[in-house]
mmCIF file of C-alpha atoms in Angstrom:
data_model
loop_
_atom_site.group_PDB
_atom_site.id
_atom_site.type_symbol
_atom_site.label_atom_id
_atom_site.label_comp_id
_atom_site.label_asym_id
_atom_site.label_seq_id
_atom_site.Cartn_x
_atom_site.Cartn_y
_atom_site.Cartn_z
ATOM 1 C CA MET A 27 -41.422 8.403 37.664
ATOM 2 C CA ILE A 28 -37.401 7.897 37.745
ATOM 3 C CA ILE A 29 -36.393 5.450 40.697
ATOM 4 C CA THR A 30 -33.112 5.669 42.606
ATOM 5 C CA TYR A 31 -31.985 3.107 45.541
ATOM 6 C CA PRO A 32 -29.327 3.075 48.291
ATOM 7 C CA HIS A 33 -25.780 1.250 47.356
ATOM 8 C CA MET A 34 -25.469 -1.859 49.511
ATOM 9 C CA GLY A 35 -22.961 -4.445 48.048
ATOM 10 C CA SER A 36 -24.275 -6.290 45.193
ATOM 11 C CA LEU A 37 -28.335 -5.139 46.101
ATOM 12 C CA SER A 38 -27.444 -2.346 43.564
ATOM 13 C CA TRP A 39 -26.810 -4.718 40.962
ATOM 14 C CA LEU A 40 -29.814 -6.714 41.688
ATOM 15 C CA LEU A 41 -32.043 -3.789 41.323
ATOM 16 C CA GLY A 42 -30.537 -2.623 38.323
ATOM 17 C CA ALA A 43 -31.339 -5.866 36.440
ATOM 18 C CA LEU A 44 -34.748 -5.976 37.647
ATOM 19 C CA PHE A 45 -35.828 -2.420 36.147
ATOM 20 C CA ARG A 46 -34.014 -3.145 32.829
ATOM 21 C CA GLU A 47 -35.694 -6.474 32.832
ATOM 22 C CA GLN A 48 -39.042 -4.668 33.703
ATOM 23 C CA GLY A 49 -38.299 -1.713 31.560
ATOM 24 C CA ILE A 50 -38.712 0.622 34.409
ATOM 25 C CA PRO A 51 -36.815 4.023 34.528
ATOM 26 C CA PHE A 52 -33.989 3.907 36.987
ATOM 27 C CA ILE A 53 -30.749 6.133 37.849
ATOM 28 C CA SER A 54 -28.381 4.334 39.983
ATOM 29 C CA PRO A 55 -26.423 6.377 42.511
ATOM 30 C CA PRO A 56 -22.674 6.907 42.022
ATOM 31 C CA PRO A 57 -20.929 4.289 43.988
ATOM 32 C CA CYS A 58 -20.527 5.569 47.873
ATOM 33 C CA SER A 59 -17.438 7.792 48.238
ATOM 34 C CA LYS A 60 -16.081 10.475 50.545
ATOM 35 C CA GLN A 61 -18.659 12.782 48.584
ATOM 36 C CA THR A 62 -21.140 11.025 48.911
ATOM 37 C CA LEU A 63 -20.685 11.052 53.140
ATOM 38 C CA GLU A 64 -20.348 14.465 52.878
ATOM 39 C CA VAL A 65 -23.242 15.211 51.314
ATOM 40 C CA GLY A 66 -25.165 12.950 53.419
ATOM 41 C CA VAL A 67 -23.931 14.720 56.549
ATOM 42 C CA ARG A 68 -24.545 18.115 55.308
ATOM 43 C CA TYR A 69 -28.477 17.311 55.564
ATOM 44 C CA ALA A 70 -28.706 14.546 57.996
ATOM 45 C CA PRO A 71 -29.080 15.215 61.875
ATOM 46 C CA GLN A 72 -25.955 15.399 63.618
ATOM 47 C CA GLY A 73 -26.581 12.385 65.907
ATOM 48 C CA ALA A 74 -27.553 10.137 62.892
ATOM 49 C CA CYS A 75 -25.563 6.773 62.384
ATOM 50 C CA LEU A 76 -23.196 6.203 59.493
ATOM 51 C CA PRO A 77 -25.645 4.181 57.349
ATOM 52 C CA MET A 78 -28.420 7.320 57.223
ATOM 53 C CA LYS A 79 -25.709 9.342 56.304
ATOM 54 C CA ILE A 80 -24.704 7.579 53.563
ATOM 55 C CA VAL A 81 -27.788 6.612 52.266
ATOM 56 C CA LEU A 82 -28.974 9.881 52.366
ATOM 57 C CA GLY A 83 -25.985 10.787 50.258
ATOM 58 C CA ASN A 84 -27.113 7.794 47.646
ATOM 59 C CA PHE A 85 -30.413 9.559 47.090
ATOM 60 C CA LEU A 86 -29.368 13.302 46.964
ATOM 61 C CA GLU A 87 -26.461 12.589 44.273
ATOM 62 C CA ALA A 88 -28.918 10.404 41.990
ATOM 63 C CA GLN A 89 -31.996 12.918 42.735
ATOM 64 C CA LYS A 90 -29.140 15.208 41.238
ATOM 65 C CA GLN A 91 -28.810 13.326 38.245
ATOM 66 C CA GLY A 92 -32.641 13.151 37.808
ATOM 67 C CA ALA A 93 -34.237 10.903 39.881
ATOM 68 C CA ASP A 94 -37.304 11.735 41.695
ATOM 69 C CA THR A 95 -38.494 8.616 43.574
ATOM 70 C CA ALA A 96 -36.135 6.512 45.910
ATOM 71 C CA LEU A 97 -36.994 3.050 47.518
ATOM 72 C CA PHE A 98 -36.097 2.060 50.873
ATOM 73 C CA PHE A 99 -36.364 -0.972 52.564
ATOM 74 C CA GLY A 100 -38.153 -0.466 55.881
ATOM 75 C CA GLY A 101 -37.296 -1.893 59.173
ATOM 76 C CA CYS A 102 -38.867 -2.494 62.760
ATOM 77 C CA GLY A 103 -38.154 -2.787 66.389
ATOM 78 C CA PRO A 104 -35.630 -0.949 68.439
ATOM 79 C CA CYS A 105 -33.532 0.218 65.854
ATOM 80 C CA ARG A 106 -33.535 3.686 64.073
ATOM 81 C CA PHE A 107 -33.322 2.226 60.844
ATOM 82 C CA GLY A 108 -37.516 1.891 60.792
ATOM 83 C CA TYR A 109 -37.561 5.355 60.800
ATOM 84 C CA PHE A 110 -35.268 6.325 58.068
ATOM 85 C CA ALA A 111 -37.647 6.154 55.239
ATOM 86 C CA ALA A 112 -39.647 9.041 57.486
ATOM 87 C CA MET A 113 -36.561 11.074 58.297
ATOM 88 C CA PHE A 114 -35.417 11.038 54.564
ATOM 89 C CA GLN A 115 -38.933 12.323 53.567
ATOM 90 C CA GLY A 116 -38.742 15.072 56.348
ATOM 91 C CA ILE A 117 -35.478 16.211 55.245
ATOM 92 C CA CYS A 118 -36.200 16.520 51.510
ATOM 93 C CA GLU A 119 -39.276 18.575 52.441
ATOM 94 C CA GLU A 120 -37.735 20.412 54.520
ATOM 95 C CA TRP A 121 -35.130 21.378 52.270
ATOM 96 C CA GLY A 122 -37.627 21.704 49.103
ATOM 97 C CA ILE A 123 -35.856 18.685 47.650
ATOM 98 C CA PRO A 124 -38.076 17.064 45.068
ATOM 99 C CA LEU A 125 -37.694 13.359 45.980
ATOM 100 C CA ARG A 126 -40.155 10.985 47.272
ATOM 101 C CA ILE A 127 -39.230 8.209 49.340
ATOM 102 C CA ILE A 128 -41.108 4.919 48.969
ATOM 103 C CA ALA A 129 -41.033 2.515 52.084
ATOM 104 C CA LEU A 130 -40.737 -0.910 50.994
ATOM 105 C CA GLU A 131 -42.437 -2.584 54.255
ATOM 106 C CA ALA A 132 -45.802 -3.637 55.843
ATOM 107 C CA PRO A 133 -46.914 -0.993 58.202
ATOM 108 C CA ASP A 134 -48.732 -2.448 61.306
ATOM 109 C CA HIS A 135 -48.412 -6.186 59.346
ATOM 110 C CA ASP A 136 -51.053 -4.738 56.331
ATOM 111 C CA ILE A 137 -49.360 -6.825 53.627
ATOM 112 C CA ARG A 138 -51.883 -4.963 51.058
ATOM 113 C CA GLU A 139 -50.300 -1.530 51.743
ATOM 114 C CA LEU A 140 -46.741 -3.383 50.816
ATOM 115 C CA PHE A 141 -48.444 -4.722 48.013
ATOM 116 C CA ARG A 142 -50.151 -0.898 47.057
ATOM 117 C CA ARG A 143 -46.679 0.301 47.565
ATOM 118 C CA ILE A 144 -44.987 -2.268 45.306
ATOM 119 C CA GLN A 145 -47.464 -1.640 42.355
ATOM 120 C CA ASP A 146 -47.099 1.952 42.709
ATOM 121 C CA VAL A 147 -43.502 1.216 41.302
ATOM 122 C CA MET A 148 -43.759 -1.761 38.948
ATOM 123 C CA GLY A 149 -47.745 -0.665 38.072
ATOM 124 C CA LYS A 150 -49.223 -4.615 36.328
ATOM 125 C CA LYS A 151 -46.105 -6.088 36.585
ATOM 126 C CA ALA A 152 -46.380 -6.319 40.315
ATOM 127 C CA ARG A 153 -48.480 -9.235 39.416
ATOM 128 C CA GLN A 154 -44.932 -10.864 38.877
ATOM 129 C CA LEU A 155 -43.890 -10.148 41.923
ATOM 130 C CA PRO A 156 -43.543 -14.093 43.713
ATOM 131 C CA ILE A 157 -41.719 -14.976 40.429
ATOM 132 C CA LEU A 158 -39.565 -11.990 40.581
ATOM 133 C CA ILE A 159 -38.517 -12.878 44.196
ATOM 134 C CA ALA A 160 -37.795 -16.202 43.726
ATOM 135 C CA GLU A 161 -35.534 -15.104 40.546
ATOM 136 C CA GLY A 162 -33.937 -12.274 42.438
ATOM 137 C CA ILE A 163 -33.183 -14.779 45.605
ATOM 138 C CA ARG A 164 -31.313 -17.109 43.075
ATOM 139 C CA ALA A 165 -29.396 -14.623 41.695
ATOM 140 C CA ALA A 166 -28.520 -13.049 44.705
ATOM 141 C CA LYS A 167 -27.433 -16.543 45.967
ATOM 142 C CA ALA A 168 -25.235 -17.125 42.895
ATOM 143 C CA LEU A 169 -23.810 -13.722 43.473
ATOM 144 C CA ASP A 170 -22.656 -14.585 46.984
ATOM 145 C CA GLU A 171 -21.593 -17.607 46.190
ATOM 146 C CA ALA A 172 -18.992 -15.980 43.127
ATOM 147 C CA GLU A 173 -17.652 -13.381 45.289
ATOM 148 C CA GLU A 174 -16.949 -15.877 48.229
ATOM 149 C CA ILE A 175 -15.134 -18.015 45.909
ATOM 150 C CA VAL A 176 -13.388 -15.574 44.077
ATOM 151 C CA GLY A 177 -12.622 -14.166 47.156
ATOM 152 C CA ASP A 178 -10.996 -17.490 48.394
ATOM 153 C CA ALA A 179 -9.222 -17.548 45.292
ATOM 154 C CA LYS A 180 -6.999 -14.791 46.042
ATOM 155 C CA LEU A 181 -5.902 -17.356 49.070
ATOM 156 C CA PHE A 182 -4.529 -19.863 46.625
ATOM 157 C CA LEU A 183 -2.361 -17.543 44.419
ATOM 158 C CA SER A 184 1.396 -16.999 45.507
ATOM 159 C CA GLY A 185 2.531 -14.910 42.620
ATOM 160 C CA GLN A 186 1.921 -11.414 42.474
ATOM 161 C CA SER A 187 1.496 -11.713 38.334
ATOM 162 C CA GLU A 188 -1.738 -14.032 39.118
ATOM 163 C CA LYS A 189 -3.114 -12.037 41.805
ATOM 164 C CA LEU A 190 -3.043 -8.786 39.251
ATOM 165 C CA GLN A 191 -4.613 -10.902 36.747
ATOM 166 C CA LEU A 192 -7.451 -12.098 38.852
ATOM 167 C CA GLU A 193 -7.982 -8.470 40.321
ATOM 168 C CA HIS A 194 -8.099 -7.077 36.388
ATOM 169 C CA TRP A 195 -10.634 -10.111 35.635
ATOM 170 C CA GLU A 196 -12.606 -9.238 39.210
ATOM 171 C CA GLN A 197 -13.084 -5.573 37.838
ATOM 172 C CA ASP A 198 -14.309 -6.418 34.505
ATOM 173 C CA TRP A 199 -16.358 -9.041 35.956
ATOM 174 C CA ARG A 200 -18.002 -6.435 38.164
ATOM 175 C CA ARG A 201 -18.387 -3.873 35.395
ATOM 176 C CA LYS A 202 -20.628 -6.639 33.392
ATOM 177 C CA ALA A 203 -22.797 -7.311 36.708
ATOM 178 C CA GLU A 204 -23.436 -3.456 36.904
ATOM 179 C CA GLN A 205 -24.975 -3.779 33.436
ATOM 180 C CA ALA A 206 -26.656 -7.075 33.590
ATOM 181 C CA ALA A 207 -30.111 -6.947 31.243
ATOM 182 C CA SER A 208 -31.884 -9.268 33.632
ATOM 183 C CA LEU A 209 -31.876 -11.285 36.854
ATOM 184 C CA LYS A 210 -30.828 -14.180 34.675
ATOM 185 C CA GLU A 211 -28.032 -12.489 33.087
ATOM 186 C CA LEU A 212 -26.836 -11.723 36.667
ATOM 187 C CA ARG A 213 -27.315 -15.120 37.739
ATOM 188 C CA MET A 214 -25.353 -16.462 34.949
ATOM 189 C CA LEU A 215 -22.260 -14.010 35.032
ATOM 190 C CA ALA A 216 -22.188 -15.250 38.849
ATOM 191 C CA ASN A 217 -21.921 -18.744 37.963
ATOM 192 C CA GLU A 218 -19.255 -18.101 35.221
ATOM 193 C CA ALA A 219 -17.212 -16.622 37.925
ATOM 194 C CA ALA A 220 -17.775 -19.378 39.995
ATOM 195 C CA THR A 221 -16.622 -21.643 37.799
ATOM 196 C CA THR A 222 -13.731 -19.920 36.667
ATOM 197 C CA TRP A 223 -12.321 -19.537 40.155
ATOM 198 C CA ARG A 224 -13.552 -22.321 42.115
ATOM 199 C CA SER A 225 -10.578 -24.155 43.685
ATOM 200 C CA ASN A 226 -10.461 -27.797 44.735
ATOM 201 C CA GLU A 227 -7.004 -27.541 46.911
ATOM 202 C CA PRO A 228 -7.641 -28.307 50.360
ATOM 203 C CA TRP A 229 -7.325 -25.871 52.781
ATOM 204 C CA PRO A 230 -4.058 -25.729 54.663
ATOM 205 C CA GLU A 231 -4.122 -26.888 58.618
ATOM 206 C CA GLU A 232 -2.700 -23.023 59.181
ATOM 207 C CA MET A 233 -5.205 -21.165 57.259
ATOM 208 C CA VAL A 234 -6.721 -18.735 59.730
ATOM 209 C CA ARG A 235 -10.572 -18.061 59.685
ATOM 210 C CA ILE A 236 -12.441 -14.920 60.992
ATOM 211 C CA GLY A 237 -15.824 -14.283 60.956
ATOM 212 C CA ILE A 238 -17.294 -11.034 60.390
ATOM 213 C CA VAL A 239 -20.323 -10.019 62.352
ATOM 214 C CA GLY A 240 -22.702 -6.789 63.027
ATOM 215 C CA ASP A 241 -24.905 -4.224 61.813
ATOM 216 C CA ILE A 242 -26.219 -5.446 57.826
ATOM 217 C CA TYR A 243 -25.293 -2.229 56.435
ATOM 218 C CA SER A 244 -21.718 -1.752 57.441
ATOM 219 C CA ILE A 245 -20.720 -5.472 56.903
ATOM 220 C CA ILE A 246 -22.199 -5.837 53.281
ATOM 221 C CA GLU A 247 -21.239 -2.231 51.855
ATOM 222 C CA PRO A 248 -17.346 -2.144 51.461
ATOM 223 C CA PHE A 249 -16.967 1.557 51.454
ATOM 224 C CA VAL A 250 -18.122 1.415 55.161
ATOM 225 C CA ASN A 251 -15.607 -1.672 56.618
ATOM 226 C CA PHE A 252 -12.794 -0.139 54.472
ATOM 227 C CA GLN A 253 -12.946 -3.358 52.187
ATOM 228 C CA LEU A 254 -12.307 -5.784 55.008
ATOM 229 C CA GLN A 255 -12.897 -9.028 52.988
ATOM 230 C CA ARG A 256 -10.664 -7.885 50.795
ATOM 231 C CA LYS A 257 -7.727 -6.512 53.447
ATOM 232 C CA LEU A 258 -8.201 -9.973 55.307
ATOM 233 C CA ALA A 259 -7.438 -11.986 51.973
ATOM 234 C CA ASP A 260 -4.265 -9.908 51.527
ATOM 235 C CA MET A 261 -3.145 -11.257 54.989
ATOM 236 C CA GLU A 262 -3.957 -14.669 53.566
ATOM 237 C CA VAL A 263 -6.921 -15.335 56.268
ATOM 238 C CA PHE A 264 -10.406 -16.743 54.986
ATOM 239 C CA SER A 265 -13.274 -15.100 56.100
ATOM 240 C CA ARG A 266 -17.346 -15.144 55.860
ATOM 241 C CA ARG A 267 -19.997 -12.568 56.862
ATOM 242 C CA SER A 268 -22.896 -13.350 59.089
ATOM 243 C CA ILE A 269 -25.254 -11.434 56.802
ATOM 244 C CA THR A 270 -25.465 -11.362 53.185
ATOM 245 C CA ILE A 271 -27.652 -10.243 50.311
ATOM 246 C CA SER A 272 -29.367 -13.480 49.728
ATOM 247 C CA ARG A 273 -29.410 -14.655 53.053
ATOM 248 C CA TRP A 274 -31.448 -11.022 53.872
ATOM 249 C CA LEU A 275 -33.435 -11.504 51.353
ATOM 250 C CA LYS A 276 -34.304 -15.410 52.363
ATOM 251 C CA GLU A 277 -35.099 -14.276 55.791
ATOM 252 C CA ALA A 278 -37.474 -11.755 55.074
ATOM 253 C CA THR A 279 -39.366 -14.069 52.619
ATOM 254 C CA VAL A 280 -38.881 -17.546 52.679
ATOM 255 C CA LYS A 281 -37.239 -18.168 56.229
ATOM 256 C CA LYS A 282 -40.725 -16.679 57.695
ATOM 257 C CA LEU A 283 -42.404 -19.537 56.694
ATOM 258 C CA SER A 284 -40.129 -21.668 58.571
ATOM 259 C CA PRO A 285 -40.386 -22.633 62.279
ATOM 260 C CA LEU A 286 -37.103 -24.365 62.555
ATOM 261 C CA PRO A 287 -34.179 -22.529 63.960
ATOM 262 C CA ALA A 288 -31.039 -22.252 61.719
ATOM 263 C CA ALA A 289 -27.676 -23.772 63.371
ATOM 264 C CA TRP A 290 -26.540 -19.978 64.561
ATOM 265 C CA GLU A 291 -29.767 -19.556 66.396
ATOM 266 C CA LYS A 292 -29.550 -22.550 68.407
ATOM 267 C CA GLU A 293 -25.887 -22.117 69.165
ATOM 268 C CA GLY A 294 -26.373 -18.494 69.835
ATOM 269 C CA GLY A 295 -29.745 -19.170 72.041
ATOM 270 C CA PRO A 296 -27.837 -19.245 75.665
ATOM 271 C CA PHE A 297 -26.424 -15.937 74.998
ATOM 272 C CA LEU A 298 -29.184 -13.980 73.156
ATOM 273 C CA ASN A 299 -32.502 -15.908 72.710
ATOM 274 C CA THR A 300 -34.718 -13.197 71.205
ATOM 275 C CA SER A 301 -34.427 -10.293 68.708
ATOM 276 C CA ILE A 302 -33.523 -6.855 70.542
ATOM 277 C CA GLY A 303 -33.629 -5.026 66.800
ATOM 278 C CA GLY A 304 -31.505 -4.455 63.996
ATOM 279 C CA PHE A 305 -29.341 -7.650 63.580
ATOM 280 C CA ALA A 306 -27.688 -8.189 67.130
ATOM 281 C CA LYS A 307 -29.380 -11.533 67.371
ATOM 282 C CA GLU A 308 -27.282 -12.700 64.556
ATOM 283 C CA THR A 309 -24.325 -10.997 65.713
ATOM 284 C CA VAL A 310 -24.195 -13.166 69.004
ATOM 285 C CA GLY A 311 -25.602 -15.880 66.961
ATOM 286 C CA TYR A 312 -22.979 -16.266 64.260
ATOM 287 C CA SER A 313 -20.468 -15.421 67.232
ATOM 288 C CA ALA A 314 -21.238 -18.750 69.093
ATOM 289 C CA TYR A 315 -21.812 -20.816 66.040
ATOM 290 C CA TRP A 316 -18.160 -19.971 64.414
ATOM 291 C CA SER A 317 -16.882 -20.081 67.648
ATOM 292 C CA SER A 318 -18.171 -24.027 68.221
ATOM 293 C CA LEU A 319 -16.757 -24.833 64.729
ATOM 294 C CA HIS A 320 -13.196 -23.764 65.906
ATOM 295 C CA TRP A 321 -12.876 -20.747 63.886
ATOM 296 C CA ASP A 322 -9.986 -18.593 65.099
ATOM 297 C CA GLY A 323 -11.495 -14.940 65.683
ATOM 298 C CA ILE A 324 -14.488 -12.988 65.522
ATOM 299 C CA ILE A 325 -14.833 -9.548 64.019
ATOM 300 C CA GLN A 326 -17.695 -7.315 64.785
ATOM 301 C CA VAL A 327 -18.047 -3.964 62.834
ATOM 302 C CA TYR A 328 -21.117 -1.662 63.394
ATOM 303 C CA PRO A 329 -21.516 2.272 63.340
ATOM 304 C CA LEU A 330 -21.381 4.495 66.088
ATOM 305 C CA SER A 331 -24.411 4.586 68.201
ATOM 306 C CA CYS A 332 -26.014 1.705 66.708
ATOM 307 C CA MET A 333 -28.009 0.543 69.631
ATOM 308 C CA PRO A 334 -28.602 -3.149 69.222
ATOM 309 C CA GLU A 335 -24.731 -3.839 68.181
ATOM 310 C CA ILE A 336 -23.824 -1.897 71.666
ATOM 311 C CA VAL A 337 -25.913 -4.534 73.458
ATOM 312 C CA ALA A 338 -24.385 -7.167 71.391
ATOM 313 C CA GLN A 339 -21.235 -6.153 72.037
ATOM 314 C CA SER A 340 -21.539 -6.200 75.756
ATOM 315 C CA ILE A 341 -22.601 -10.002 75.289
ATOM 316 C CA LEU A 342 -19.942 -10.852 73.323
ATOM 317 C CA PRO A 343 -17.206 -11.210 76.168
ATOM 318 C CA LYS A 344 -19.225 -13.932 77.645
ATOM 319 C CA VAL A 345 -18.983 -15.898 74.074
ATOM 320 C CA SER A 346 -15.270 -15.373 73.893
ATOM 321 C CA GLU A 347 -14.566 -16.689 76.983
ATOM 322 C CA HIS A 348 -16.871 -19.802 76.972
ATOM 323 C CA TYR A 349 -15.427 -20.433 73.806
ATOM 324 C CA GLY A 350 -11.717 -19.368 73.950
ATOM 325 C CA VAL A 351 -12.013 -17.554 70.866
ATOM 326 C CA PRO A 352 -10.883 -13.464 70.792
ATOM 327 C CA ILE A 353 -13.567 -11.299 69.131
ATOM 328 C CA LEU A 354 -12.538 -7.717 68.142
ATOM 329 C CA THR A 355 -14.805 -4.770 67.682
ATOM 330 C CA LEU A 356 -14.571 -2.113 65.271
ATOM 331 C CA VAL A 357 -16.653 0.917 65.675
ATOM 332 C CA VAL A 358 -17.036 3.368 62.229
ATOM 333 C CA ASP A 359 -18.704 6.846 61.532
ATOM 334 C CA GLU A 360 -17.627 9.601 59.358
ATOM 335 C CA LEU A 361 -14.758 10.517 61.308
ATOM 336 C CA THR A 362 -12.929 7.111 60.991
ATOM 337 C CA GLY A 363 -9.674 6.609 59.678
ATOM 338 C CA GLU A 364 -8.721 4.287 57.706
ATOM 339 C CA ALA A 365 -5.049 3.897 58.753
ATOM 340 C CA GLY A 366 -6.342 3.449 62.303
ATOM 341 C CA TYR A 367 -8.526 0.774 61.465
ATOM 342 C CA GLN A 368 -5.907 -1.224 59.423
ATOM 343 C CA THR A 369 -3.733 -1.036 62.064
ATOM 344 C CA ARG A 370 -5.890 -2.659 64.509
ATOM 345 C CA VAL A 371 -7.193 -5.375 61.944
ATOM 346 C CA GLU A 372 -3.568 -6.048 61.659
ATOM 347 C CA ALA A 373 -2.877 -6.370 64.920
ATOM 348 C CA PHE A 374 -5.680 -8.408 65.715
ATOM 349 C CA VAL A 375 -4.799 -10.869 62.953
ATOM 350 C CA ASP A 376 -1.249 -11.014 64.200
ATOM 351 C CA MET A 377 -2.146 -11.916 67.453
ATOM 352 C CA VAL A 378 -5.031 -14.975 65.811
ATOM 353 C CA LYS A 379 -1.752 -16.075 63.603
ATOM 354 C CA ARG A 380 0.470 -16.720 66.829
ATOM 355 C CA ARG A 381 -2.018 -18.148 68.568
ATOM 356 C CA LYS A 382 -3.233 -20.715 65.729
ATOM 357 C CA ARG A 383 0.488 -21.302 65.323
ATOM 358 C CA ARG A 384 1.130 -22.477 69.250
ATOM 359 C CA GLN A 385 -2.518 -24.813 68.916
ATOM 360 C CA ILE A 386 -1.020 -26.365 65.985
ATOM 361 C CA ALA A 387 2.661 -26.982 67.652
ATOM 362 C CA ARG A 388 0.811 -28.590 70.768
#
């Protein structure tokens, strides 16, 4: 058995480090690209959303390199994400592609079946699962913090040579992270990055803060959102995502044991107080939460035809009106052009910056 998995931000680093540490044969798919998308579009149903097409492209590219088993994280609720694994398997069988799909979910809340699937991949090493989950969450949290700190560092660099130095350093660091031999090594690399680039300089009053919300795949995978956070940093804008890999892992494991609502849930409750599938509740909740903290703008990103995010989009104008914070919605699919996307982001940032300057001048 040779495992593969989808790309989604730093998730591939975590899985690669885990499999190397446990001695499990695997093949990491090539980075997401136009070719990946073309492969997915060729085999996916026409009405499938962008995440499905790219993930399918990941799997098929890895299969050509020798993978025979693909891991996918299941879903639930009124979102097609929950059907992806079955659809992937059906597509592979229809086209005669020798690839087995394993969905890491608990069907009908059957934890034993989930453990059996994990054991199918890891064998006797599955007994270490609680320890590995804890170490994985620590590594994911360190990675998320490191990426945020490195991204923030760009906001304080004025000279072009300094920015180029950071860019070269970041490229080298990412290569090391991709090849990490264990979760512990990956966590140490992340801590090193955080220590190297952490800044104690105070944030200037005119610094614009924008929150990024939306579908998990669209805001975590840079290929899908056209490197949105990098673009915002180039425009000297501070940004944060509503969902990160570590936050997602915590929500799926530790958070389920806690009955206490998070701050974003409390703030978003009056607008949407129940889960409607996908990450719509987080989209509305974080938009309200960041707006209550007087952030300057919100950008929602989601794939065309994503039902939960369409519902969330219909609620966001009420959030914007209540707090007086502008919200931009970006819908992406395989036909989205980067030039038009860039123009909309730049226009929104220009508007937010002018608004910020007027507020400071009062």
